[in-house]
Amino acid sequence: VEEPDLPKFHSTSEPGLPRSCMEANIGSSPSRLRHADSWASKRPSTSESQRSSGSASRHRGNERGKTRTATAAQVPRVGLKATRSLTTKLDELRNRLDVSAEEESVGGLDPWRATVNRFLSHRYVQMAVASVILLNTVYVGIETDEGKLWATSGGVDGVEIVFVLIFTIEIALRLFVGLRRFFCGALYEVCWNVFDLGLVVIAVTDLLFLSLFFQGAAEDLEGFGVLRILRVLRVARVLRLLQFFEELWLLVAGVLDAMRSLVWAWVLICLIIYVFSVLITSTVGKMHARVICQSTGDEVGVLFGSVTTTMFTLFSVMTINGWGERAKCAMEVEPWAWVMFVAFLVCTSYGMLNVIIAVIVEGTLERAMQRQRLQSTQEDAERRQHITQVVGIFHKSDKDKNGMVTREEFLTSLEQPAVMKNMLSIGIDVAKARNLFDILDYDCSGSLDLTEFLHGMLRARGEAASKDIIQLQCDVMRAEQRQREALEDVRDRFIRRLKPVEMEIEAAHLEVKRLLCALEASAQNASLQSCGAGGSRGDSEDTMLLSCSSMDGGYTVEPGLPRGLPDG
């Protein structure tokens, strides 16, 4: 059997790479993996290659005659060794290919990056970051009023340095998790990531300029408008709180979604204000501009002298802030003016403003429902992905392919990198997964089928509390099974003990029936003897015997009738 040529796993940058180096560096280039995968998929199985090579050898032997006899003792021996070595190398190659494919499905995160990602995603860490952002926002206001609380030797605020250092470490850890996840994820996450990165860059730039060029004196930035704007933008970090508080984000998202309707609502309000402003200006302001109002002490023209001033006055009236004084001022010169103010309030404050609030509430509820649907879709997709990964773990653990996983097979599979990746991706600690089989095997059968394995692994995800809960559930199931077995044992013993008693009762019942039949026969014979019917005595006895036997069989025959006589 001839050994097929191995694929060349070297690129133009690595000419002449030997085979030993190929095995050591096989996972360093994606092109090598694709080349190896395509070559491995086209390669026939070992048995097929042996059969095809054997048939080709026999065909050549028929043509060459005695040459086949000379080579048959050497070629198979060498070919078998080459085929085994080739199969071993292909198995290693496929294992590495499986690991790389599962790394891509998990997100390409190694254990360190996965650990950092879980750390950043922990709710306590997110709460801590939100608290730091809130403290930084409060400190910006304090610094604006009181100045620096802790100035360093270079004149830079030490408290601000601490905040910038915390934010820089946080953004550096997020970049360490993966640049692709940071810049090429979902649009919502990418926008927030770029926003956070920009704020950190602005803060670091601000500190560098203050410390290097202005010795920490922010008052010297009067001629540098850009740097002053950068310092003001520090307050924008408070917008990051929208990431951590879902209710706040839902409210903002509802307002943004309702913005189109809000624009048209405000256009209608402006039209209403304009119409009433023209009406009040022409009837009150122009005709009584020099009259001084007793309620406000101002001239009527100050409040209603032009369309623009009347529009501003009506806008303040719409907010119901001192609208009574302005209405009384107009009523002093025109008593009927209260009609216009009441109509204006009905149309605006009690009409359109409530419509605006309803539009905002509707947008918020719609956004909340969309978010809930999206979250349900993501949870379903995540659950399907976890089910696929658990099924993959089961098939990798089932070495003998009998549909059952034993404890030895499960412990052996935990040493495979692919299984470890899947365990980490579904949230199961590999270090604590070794006793997971004993927890799931509640019936102590020594093996798990796919259903038990799948349900147990999905319930064991998460922190240690989840495993404690599932262990408690499995213990309860074990106790339930033991109680069921004990009840079945008690039932079997009870049935075995009652069976002889039932047989004795049945025998006594039959004996009583025989005694009753005998008594009936004796009474009949006595009556026949007293009547002198000797000829029919034998028939009567036979009839009575038939009646007794019929009673034993479950039916009765009327006693006393001789054989051969009809019932009539």
Coordinates of C-alpha atoms in Angstrom, one line a residue:
V1 CA 0.0 0.0 0.0
E2 CA 1.5 3.3 -1.1
E3 CA 1.4 6.2 1.3
P4 CA -0.4 9.2 -0.2
D5 CA 1.4 12.5 -0.3
L6 CA 0.9 14.7 2.7
P7 CA -0.3 18.3 2.1
K8 CA 2.3 21.0 2.3
F9 CA 1.4 23.3 5.2
H10 CA 3.8 26.1 4.5
S11 CA 3.3 29.5 3.0
T12 CA 5.5 31.7 0.9
S13 CA 6.9 33.4 4.1
E14 CA 8.0 30.0 5.5
P15 CA 9.6 28.1 2.6
G16 CA 10.6 24.5 3.1
L17 CA 8.8 24.1 6.5
P18 CA 9.6 20.5 7.7
R19 CA 6.8 18.2 8.8
S20 CA 7.7 18.3 12.5
C21 CA 7.4 22.1 12.4
M22 CA 4.1 21.7 10.6
E23 CA 2.7 19.6 13.4
A24 CA 3.9 22.2 16.0
N25 CA 2.6 25.2 14.1
I26 CA -0.5 23.8 12.4
G27 CA -2.9 26.2 14.2
S28 CA -1.0 29.4 13.5
S29 CA -2.4 30.1 10.1
P30 CA -6.1 30.0 9.0
S31 CA -5.0 29.2 5.4
R32 CA -3.2 26.1 6.6
L33 CA -6.3 25.0 8.4
R34 CA -8.5 25.5 5.4
H35 CA -6.0 23.6 3.2
A36 CA -5.9 20.8 5.7
D37 CA -9.6 20.7 6.1
S38 CA -10.2 20.5 2.3
W39 CA -7.6 17.8 2.0
A40 CA -8.9 15.8 4.9
S41 CA -12.5 15.9 3.5
K42 CA -11.4 14.7 0.1
R43 CA -9.2 11.9 1.6
P44 CA -10.9 8.4 1.6
S45 CA -11.1 6.3 4.7
T46 CA -8.3 4.0 5.7
S47 CA -10.3 0.8 4.9
E48 CA -11.2 2.2 1.5
S49 CA -7.6 3.2 0.7
Q50 CA -6.5 -0.3 1.8
R51 CA -9.1 -2.0 -0.4
S52 CA -8.4 0.2 -3.4
S53 CA -4.7 -0.2 -3.0
G54 CA -5.1 -4.0 -2.5
S55 CA -7.2 -4.3 -5.7
A56 CA -4.7 -2.2 -7.6
S57 CA -1.9 -4.4 -6.3
R58 CA -3.7 -7.5 -7.3
H59 CA -4.4 -6.0 -10.8
R60 CA -0.7 -5.2 -11.2
G61 CA 0.2 -8.7 -9.9
N62 CA -1.9 -10.3 -12.6
E63 CA 0.1 -8.4 -15.2
R64 CA 3.5 -8.8 -13.6
G65 CA 3.3 -12.4 -12.6
K66 CA 5.9 -13.4 -10.1
T67 CA 6.8 -9.8 -9.2
R68 CA 3.7 -9.6 -7.0
T69 CA 4.9 -12.5 -4.9
A70 CA 8.2 -10.8 -4.2
T71 CA 6.6 -7.4 -3.2
A72 CA 3.6 -8.8 -1.3
A73 CA 5.6 -9.6 1.8
Q74 CA 7.2 -6.1 2.1
V75 CA 4.7 -3.6 0.7
P76 CA 1.8 -4.3 3.0
R77 CA 3.9 -4.2 6.1
V78 CA 5.4 -0.8 5.2
G79 CA 2.0 0.5 3.9
L80 CA 0.2 -0.5 7.1
K81 CA 2.7 1.4 9.2
A82 CA 2.5 4.5 7.0
T83 CA -1.3 4.3 7.0
R84 CA -1.4 4.2 10.8
S85 CA 0.9 7.1 11.1
L86 CA -1.1 9.1 8.6
T87 CA -4.4 8.3 10.4
T88 CA -2.8 9.5 13.7
K89 CA -1.7 12.7 12.1
L90 CA -5.1 13.2 10.6
D91 CA -6.9 12.7 13.9
E92 CA -4.6 15.3 15.5
L93 CA -5.4 17.6 12.6
R94 CA -9.1 17.2 12.9
N95 CA -9.0 17.7 16.7
R96 CA -7.2 21.0 16.1
L97 CA -9.6 22.0 13.4
D98 CA -12.6 21.2 15.7
V99 CA -11.1 23.4 18.5
S100 CA -10.5 26.3 16.1
A101 CA -14.1 26.0 14.7
E102 CA -15.5 26.0 18.2
E103 CA -13.4 28.9 19.2
E104 CA -15.0 30.8 16.3
S105 CA -18.5 29.8 17.4
V106 CA -17.8 30.9 21.0
G107 CA -16.3 34.2 19.8
G108 CA -12.7 33.3 19.6
L109 CA -12.0 33.9 23.3
D110 CA -9.2 32.1 25.0
P111 CA -9.7 31.3 28.7
W112 CA -8.0 34.6 29.8
R113 CA -10.2 36.7 27.6
A114 CA -13.3 34.7 28.6
T115 CA -12.5 35.2 32.3
V116 CA -12.1 39.0 31.7
N117 CA -15.3 39.1 29.8
R118 CA -17.2 37.4 32.5
F119 CA -15.6 39.7 35.1
L120 CA -16.7 42.8 33.1
S121 CA -20.2 41.4 32.6
H122 CA -20.8 40.7 36.3
R123 CA -23.5 42.8 37.7
Y124 CA -21.5 43.8 40.7
V125 CA -18.7 45.2 38.5
Q126 CA -21.3 47.0 36.4
M127 CA -22.8 48.5 39.5
A128 CA -19.3 49.6 40.6
V129 CA -18.6 51.3 37.3
A130 CA -22.0 53.0 37.4
S131 CA -21.2 54.3 40.9
V132 CA -17.8 55.6 39.8
I133 CA -19.5 57.4 36.8
L134 CA -22.1 59.0 39.2
L135 CA -19.4 60.1 41.6
N136 CA -17.3 61.6 38.8
T137 CA -20.3 63.5 37.6
V138 CA -21.0 64.9 41.1
Y139 CA -17.3 65.8 41.5
V140 CA -17.3 67.7 38.2
G141 CA -20.0 70.0 39.7
I142 CA -18.1 70.3 43.0
E143 CA -14.9 71.2 41.1
T144 CA -16.7 73.8 39.0
D145 CA -17.8 75.6 42.2
E146 CA -15.1 74.9 44.7
G147 CA -12.0 74.2 42.6
K148 CA -9.6 71.4 43.1
L149 CA -9.9 69.4 46.2
W150 CA -6.5 67.5 46.0
A151 CA -3.9 69.2 43.8
T152 CA -0.7 67.3 43.0
S153 CA 2.8 68.8 42.7
G154 CA 2.2 69.4 39.0
G155 CA -1.0 71.3 39.6
V156 CA -3.3 68.5 38.3
D157 CA -6.3 67.4 40.4
G158 CA -5.5 64.1 42.0
V159 CA -9.1 63.0 42.3
E160 CA -9.6 63.5 38.6
I161 CA -6.5 61.4 37.9
V162 CA -8.0 58.6 40.0
F163 CA -11.2 58.7 37.9
V164 CA -9.4 58.8 34.6
L165 CA -7.2 55.9 35.7
I166 CA -10.3 53.8 36.6
F167 CA -12.0 54.6 33.3
T168 CA -8.8 53.9 31.3
I169 CA -8.3 50.5 33.0
E170 CA -12.0 49.6 32.3
I171 CA -11.7 50.5 28.6
A172 CA -8.4 48.7 28.3
L173 CA -9.9 45.5 29.7
R174 CA -12.8 45.8 27.2
L175 CA -10.3 46.2 24.4
F176 CA -8.3 43.2 25.7
V177 CA -11.4 41.0 25.4
G178 CA -11.3 41.6 21.6
L179 CA -11.0 44.4 19.2
R180 CA -13.4 42.7 16.8
R181 CA -16.0 42.4 19.6
F182 CA -15.4 46.0 20.5
F183 CA -15.7 47.6 17.0
C184 CA -17.6 45.0 15.0
G185 CA -20.4 43.8 17.3
A186 CA -24.0 44.9 17.4
L187 CA -24.6 48.5 16.3
Y188 CA -26.0 49.4 19.7
E189 CA -22.9 48.1 21.5
V190 CA -20.5 49.6 19.0
C191 CA -22.0 53.1 19.5
W192 CA -21.6 52.9 23.2
N193 CA -18.1 51.5 22.9
V194 CA -17.0 54.3 20.6
F195 CA -18.6 56.8 22.9
D196 CA -16.8 55.4 26.0
L197 CA -13.5 55.3 24.1
G198 CA -13.9 58.9 23.0
L199 CA -14.6 60.1 26.5
V200 CA -11.5 58.3 27.8
V201 CA -9.3 59.8 25.1
I202 CA -10.7 63.3 25.9
A203 CA -10.0 62.8 29.6
V204 CA -6.5 61.6 29.0
T205 CA -5.8 64.4 26.5
D206 CA -7.1 67.0 29.0
L207 CA -4.9 65.7 31.7
L208 CA -1.8 65.7 29.5
F209 CA -2.3 69.2 28.2
L210 CA -3.0 70.5 31.7
S211 CA 0.1 68.8 33.2
L212 CA 2.6 69.5 30.4
F213 CA 1.7 72.9 29.1
F214 CA -0.4 74.7 31.7
Q215 CA 0.9 73.2 35.0
G216 CA -2.7 72.1 35.9
A217 CA -4.1 75.6 35.7
A218 CA -7.5 75.3 34.0
E219 CA -8.0 79.0 34.2
D220 CA -5.3 79.6 31.6
L221 CA -7.4 77.9 28.9
E222 CA -9.2 81.1 27.9
G223 CA -7.5 81.3 24.6
F224 CA -8.0 77.5 23.9
G225 CA -11.7 77.1 23.2
V226 CA -11.3 73.5 22.0
L227 CA -9.7 72.4 25.3
R228 CA -12.4 74.2 27.3
I229 CA -15.0 72.4 25.3
L230 CA -13.2 69.1 26.0
R231 CA -13.3 69.8 29.7
V232 CA -17.0 70.5 29.5
L233 CA -17.6 67.2 27.7
R234 CA -16.6 65.4 30.8
V235 CA -20.1 65.8 32.0
A236 CA -21.3 63.7 29.0
R237 CA -20.0 60.6 30.8
V238 CA -23.2 60.7 32.8
L239 CA -24.9 59.4 29.6
R240 CA -23.2 56.1 30.3
L241 CA -25.7 55.5 33.1
L242 CA -28.2 54.7 30.4
Q243 CA -26.2 51.5 29.8
F244 CA -26.7 50.3 33.4
F245 CA -30.3 51.4 34.2
E246 CA -32.8 49.8 31.9
E247 CA -35.8 51.9 33.0
L248 CA -33.9 55.1 32.3
W249 CA -32.9 53.9 28.9
L250 CA -36.5 52.8 28.1
L251 CA -37.7 56.3 28.9
V252 CA -35.1 58.0 26.7
A253 CA -35.8 55.5 23.9
G254 CA -39.5 56.1 24.2
V255 CA -38.9 59.8 23.8
L256 CA -36.7 59.3 20.8
D257 CA -39.2 56.9 19.2
A258 CA -42.0 59.4 19.7
M259 CA -39.9 62.3 18.4
R260 CA -41.7 62.4 15.0
S261 CA -45.1 62.6 16.7
L262 CA -43.8 65.1 19.2
V263 CA -42.5 67.4 16.4
W264 CA -45.9 67.6 14.8
A265 CA -47.6 68.1 18.2
W266 CA -45.3 71.0 19.0
V267 CA -45.9 72.4 15.5
L268 CA -49.7 72.4 16.3
I269 CA -49.0 74.0 19.7
C270 CA -47.0 76.8 18.0
L271 CA -49.9 77.3 15.6
I272 CA -52.3 77.6 18.5
I273 CA -50.0 80.1 20.3
Y274 CA -49.6 82.1 17.1
V275 CA -53.4 82.4 16.4
F276 CA -54.2 83.4 20.0
S277 CA -51.2 85.8 20.0
V278 CA -52.5 87.6 16.9
L279 CA -56.0 87.8 18.4
I280 CA -54.9 89.1 21.8
T281 CA -52.3 91.6 20.4
S282 CA -54.9 93.1 18.0
T283 CA -57.6 93.4 20.6
V284 CA -55.7 94.1 23.8
G285 CA -52.1 95.0 23.2
K286 CA -52.4 97.6 20.4
M287 CA -55.5 99.3 21.7
H288 CA -54.3 99.7 25.4
A289 CA -50.5 99.6 25.1
R290 CA -49.9 102.5 27.5
V291 CA -52.3 101.4 30.2
I292 CA -50.6 100.3 33.4
C293 CA -51.9 97.0 34.9
Q294 CA -52.7 97.1 38.6
S295 CA -52.0 93.4 39.1
T296 CA -48.5 93.4 37.6
G297 CA -47.5 97.1 37.7
D298 CA -46.4 97.0 34.1
E299 CA -47.8 98.5 30.9
V300 CA -50.1 96.3 28.8
G301 CA -47.7 96.7 25.9
V302 CA -44.9 95.0 27.8
L303 CA -46.9 91.8 27.9
F304 CA -49.1 92.1 24.8
G305 CA -47.5 94.8 22.7
S306 CA -46.3 92.7 19.8
V307 CA -47.0 89.2 18.4
T308 CA -43.6 87.9 19.6
T309 CA -44.0 89.2 23.2
T310 CA -47.6 87.9 23.3
M311 CA -46.4 84.5 22.1
F312 CA -43.8 84.4 24.9
T313 CA -46.5 85.5 27.4
L314 CA -48.8 82.8 26.2
F315 CA -46.1 80.2 26.4
S316 CA -45.6 81.1 30.1
V317 CA -49.4 80.9 30.5
M318 CA -49.4 77.4 29.0
T319 CA -47.1 76.3 31.8
I320 CA -49.7 77.6 34.3
N321 CA -47.0 79.7 35.9
G322 CA -48.6 83.0 37.0
W323 CA -51.2 82.9 34.3
G324 CA -53.8 84.5 36.6
E325 CA -51.9 87.8 36.9
R326 CA -51.5 88.0 33.1
A327 CA -55.2 87.2 32.5
K328 CA -56.3 89.8 35.1
C329 CA -54.0 92.4 33.3
A330 CA -55.9 91.8 30.1
M331 CA -59.3 91.7 31.8
E332 CA -58.6 95.2 33.3
V333 CA -58.8 96.7 29.8
E334 CA -61.0 94.1 28.2
P335 CA -63.3 92.3 30.6
W336 CA -64.2 89.6 28.1
A337 CA -60.5 88.6 27.6
W338 CA -60.9 85.7 30.1
V339 CA -62.7 83.8 27.4
M340 CA -59.5 83.7 25.2
F341 CA -57.3 82.7 28.1
V342 CA -59.6 79.8 29.2
A343 CA -59.9 78.6 25.6
F344 CA -56.1 78.8 25.2
L345 CA -55.5 76.7 28.4
V346 CA -58.1 74.1 27.3
C347 CA -56.4 73.7 23.9
T348 CA -52.8 73.6 25.2
S349 CA -52.3 72.7 28.8
Y350 CA -55.3 70.4 29.2
G351 CA -55.3 69.2 25.6
M352 CA -52.1 69.0 23.5
L353 CA -49.7 68.6 26.5
N354 CA -51.6 65.5 27.6
V355 CA -51.5 64.2 24.0
I356 CA -47.7 64.7 24.1
I357 CA -47.5 62.7 27.4
A358 CA -49.6 60.0 25.9
V359 CA -47.4 59.8 22.8
I360 CA -44.3 59.5 25.0
V361 CA -45.9 56.8 27.1
E362 CA -46.9 54.9 24.0
G363 CA -43.4 55.1 22.6
T364 CA -41.9 53.9 25.9
L365 CA -44.3 50.9 26.1
E366 CA -43.6 50.0 22.5
R367 CA -39.9 50.2 23.1
A368 CA -40.3 48.0 26.2
M369 CA -42.2 45.4 24.2
Q370 CA -39.6 45.5 21.5
R371 CA -36.9 45.0 24.0
Q372 CA -38.7 42.2 25.6
R373 CA -39.2 40.5 22.2
L374 CA -35.6 41.0 21.4
Q375 CA -34.5 39.6 24.7
S376 CA -36.7 36.5 24.3
T377 CA -35.3 36.0 20.8
Q378 CA -31.7 36.3 22.2
E379 CA -32.5 33.9 25.0
D380 CA -34.0 31.4 22.5
A381 CA -30.9 31.7 20.3
E382 CA -28.6 31.3 23.3
R383 CA -30.5 28.3 24.5
R384 CA -30.4 26.7 21.1
Q385 CA -26.7 27.4 21.0
H386 CA -26.2 25.9 24.4
I387 CA -28.2 22.8 23.4
T388 CA -26.0 22.4 20.4
Q389 CA -22.9 22.7 22.5
V390 CA -24.2 20.2 25.1
V391 CA -25.1 17.7 22.4
G392 CA -21.6 18.2 21.0
I393 CA -20.1 17.4 24.4
F394 CA -22.3 14.3 24.6
H395 CA -21.1 13.0 21.3
K396 CA -17.5 13.8 22.0
S397 CA -17.8 11.9 25.4
D398 CA -19.6 8.9 23.9
K399 CA -16.5 7.1 22.6
D400 CA -18.2 3.7 21.9
K401 CA -21.2 5.5 20.1
N402 CA -23.8 3.5 22.0
G403 CA -26.0 6.5 23.0
M404 CA -24.8 6.4 26.6
V405 CA -22.0 8.2 28.4
T406 CA -20.3 6.5 31.3
R407 CA -18.4 8.2 34.1
E408 CA -15.0 7.1 32.6
E409 CA -15.9 8.5 29.2
F410 CA -17.1 11.8 30.7
L411 CA -13.9 12.3 32.8
T412 CA -11.8 11.4 29.8
S413 CA -13.6 13.9 27.6
L414 CA -12.9 16.7 30.1
E415 CA -9.3 16.6 29.0
Q416 CA -10.1 17.5 25.4
P417 CA -9.7 21.2 24.6
A418 CA -12.9 21.2 22.5
V419 CA -15.0 19.9 25.5
M420 CA -13.4 22.5 27.8
K421 CA -14.3 25.3 25.4
N422 CA -17.9 24.1 25.3
M423 CA -18.0 23.9 29.0
L424 CA -16.8 27.4 29.5
S425 CA -19.1 28.8 26.8
I426 CA -22.2 27.4 28.5
G427 CA -21.1 28.7 31.9
I428 CA -19.9 25.5 33.6
D429 CA -16.6 25.6 35.5
V430 CA -14.4 22.8 34.2
A431 CA -12.6 22.5 37.6
K432 CA -16.0 21.7 39.3
A433 CA -17.4 19.6 36.4
R434 CA -15.7 16.4 37.5
N435 CA -18.3 15.6 40.2
L436 CA -21.1 16.7 37.9
F437 CA -21.6 13.2 36.5
D438 CA -22.2 11.8 40.0
I439 CA -24.8 14.5 40.6
L440 CA -26.7 13.9 37.4
D441 CA -26.6 10.1 37.7
Y442 CA -29.4 10.1 40.3
D443 CA -30.4 6.5 39.5
C444 CA -26.8 5.2 40.1
S445 CA -26.9 3.4 36.8
G446 CA -23.3 4.5 35.9
S447 CA -24.4 6.0 32.6
L448 CA -26.4 8.9 31.2
D449 CA -28.5 9.0 28.0
L450 CA -28.8 12.2 25.9
T451 CA -32.0 13.4 27.6
E452 CA -30.5 13.1 31.1
F453 CA -27.2 14.7 30.0
L454 CA -28.9 17.5 28.2
H455 CA -31.3 18.5 30.9
G456 CA -28.7 18.2 33.6
M457 CA -26.1 20.3 31.8
L458 CA -28.5 23.0 31.0
R459 CA -29.7 23.3 34.6
A460 CA -26.1 23.3 35.9
R461 CA -25.1 26.4 34.1
G462 CA -24.2 29.5 36.0
E463 CA -22.6 30.0 39.4
A464 CA -22.1 27.5 42.1
A465 CA -25.6 28.1 43.5
S466 CA -27.0 26.5 40.3
K467 CA -25.0 23.3 40.9
D468 CA -26.1 23.2 44.5
I469 CA -29.7 23.5 43.4
I470 CA -29.4 20.7 40.8
Q471 CA -27.6 18.5 43.3
L472 CA -30.5 19.0 45.7
Q473 CA -33.0 18.2 42.9
C474 CA -31.0 15.0 42.0
D475 CA -30.9 14.0 45.7
V476 CA -34.7 14.4 45.9
M477 CA -35.1 12.3 42.8
R478 CA -32.8 9.6 44.3
A479 CA -34.9 9.6 47.5
E480 CA -38.1 9.4 45.5
Q481 CA -36.8 6.5 43.5
R482 CA -35.7 4.7 46.7
Q483 CA -39.1 5.3 48.2
R484 CA -40.8 4.0 45.1
E485 CA -38.7 0.9 45.1
A486 CA -39.5 0.3 48.8
L487 CA -43.2 0.7 48.2
E488 CA -43.0 -1.8 45.3
D489 CA -41.2 -4.2 47.5
V490 CA -43.8 -3.9 50.3
R491 CA -46.5 -4.5 47.7
D492 CA -44.9 -7.6 46.3
R493 CA -44.4 -9.1 49.8
F494 CA -48.0 -8.3 50.7
I495 CA -49.2 -10.0 47.5
R496 CA -47.1 -13.0 48.2
R497 CA -48.4 -13.3 51.8
L498 CA -52.1 -12.9 50.7
K499 CA -52.0 -15.5 48.0
P500 CA -52.1 -18.6 50.3
V501 CA -54.9 -17.0 52.3
E502 CA -56.9 -16.4 49.1
M503 CA -56.3 -20.0 48.1
E504 CA -57.5 -21.3 51.5
I505 CA -60.6 -19.1 51.3
E506 CA -61.4 -20.5 47.8
A507 CA -61.0 -24.0 49.0
A508 CA -63.3 -23.4 52.0
H509 CA -65.9 -21.9 49.6
L510 CA -65.9 -25.0 47.4
E511 CA -66.2 -27.3 50.4
V512 CA -69.2 -25.4 51.6
K513 CA -70.8 -25.7 48.2
R514 CA -70.3 -29.5 48.2
L515 CA -71.8 -29.8 51.7
L516 CA -74.9 -27.8 50.6
C517 CA -75.3 -30.1 47.6
A518 CA -75.0 -33.2 49.7
L519 CA -77.6 -31.9 52.2
E520 CA -80.0 -31.1 49.3
A521 CA -79.5 -34.6 47.8
S522 CA -80.2 -36.2 51.2
A523 CA -83.4 -34.2 51.7
Q524 CA -84.6 -35.1 48.2
N525 CA -83.9 -38.8 48.7
A526 CA -85.9 -38.7 51.9
S527 CA -88.9 -37.1 50.3
L528 CA -88.8 -39.7 47.4
Q529 CA -88.7 -42.6 49.8
S530 CA -91.6 -41.3 51.7
C531 CA -93.7 -41.0 48.5
G532 CA -92.8 -44.6 47.3
A533 CA -91.3 -43.5 44.0
G534 CA -88.7 -46.2 43.9
G535 CA -88.5 -46.3 40.1
S536 CA -87.5 -42.7 39.7
R537 CA -85.1 -42.7 42.6
G538 CA -82.0 -43.4 40.5
D539 CA -82.9 -40.7 38.1
S540 CA -83.5 -38.2 40.9
E541 CA -80.1 -39.0 42.4
D542 CA -78.4 -38.5 39.1
T543 CA -80.3 -35.2 38.6
M544 CA -79.2 -34.0 42.1
L545 CA -75.6 -34.9 41.3
L546 CA -75.8 -32.9 38.1
S547 CA -77.2 -30.0 40.0
C548 CA -74.3 -30.1 42.5
S549 CA -71.7 -30.3 39.8
S550 CA -73.4 -27.4 38.0
M551 CA -73.2 -25.3 41.1
D552 CA -69.4 -25.9 41.3
G553 CA -69.1 -24.9 37.6
G554 CA -71.0 -21.6 38.1
Y555 CA -74.5 -22.5 37.0
T556 CA -77.5 -24.3 38.6
V557 CA -80.0 -26.8 37.3
E558 CA -83.5 -27.1 38.8
P559 CA -83.3 -30.1 41.2
G560 CA -85.8 -32.9 41.3
L561 CA -86.5 -33.4 37.6
P562 CA -85.8 -36.9 36.3
R563 CA -83.8 -37.4 33.2
G564 CA -85.8 -37.7 30.0
L565 CA -88.7 -35.4 31.2
P566 CA -89.2 -32.0 29.7
D567 CA -89.4 -28.9 31.9
G568 CA -93.0 -28.3 30.9

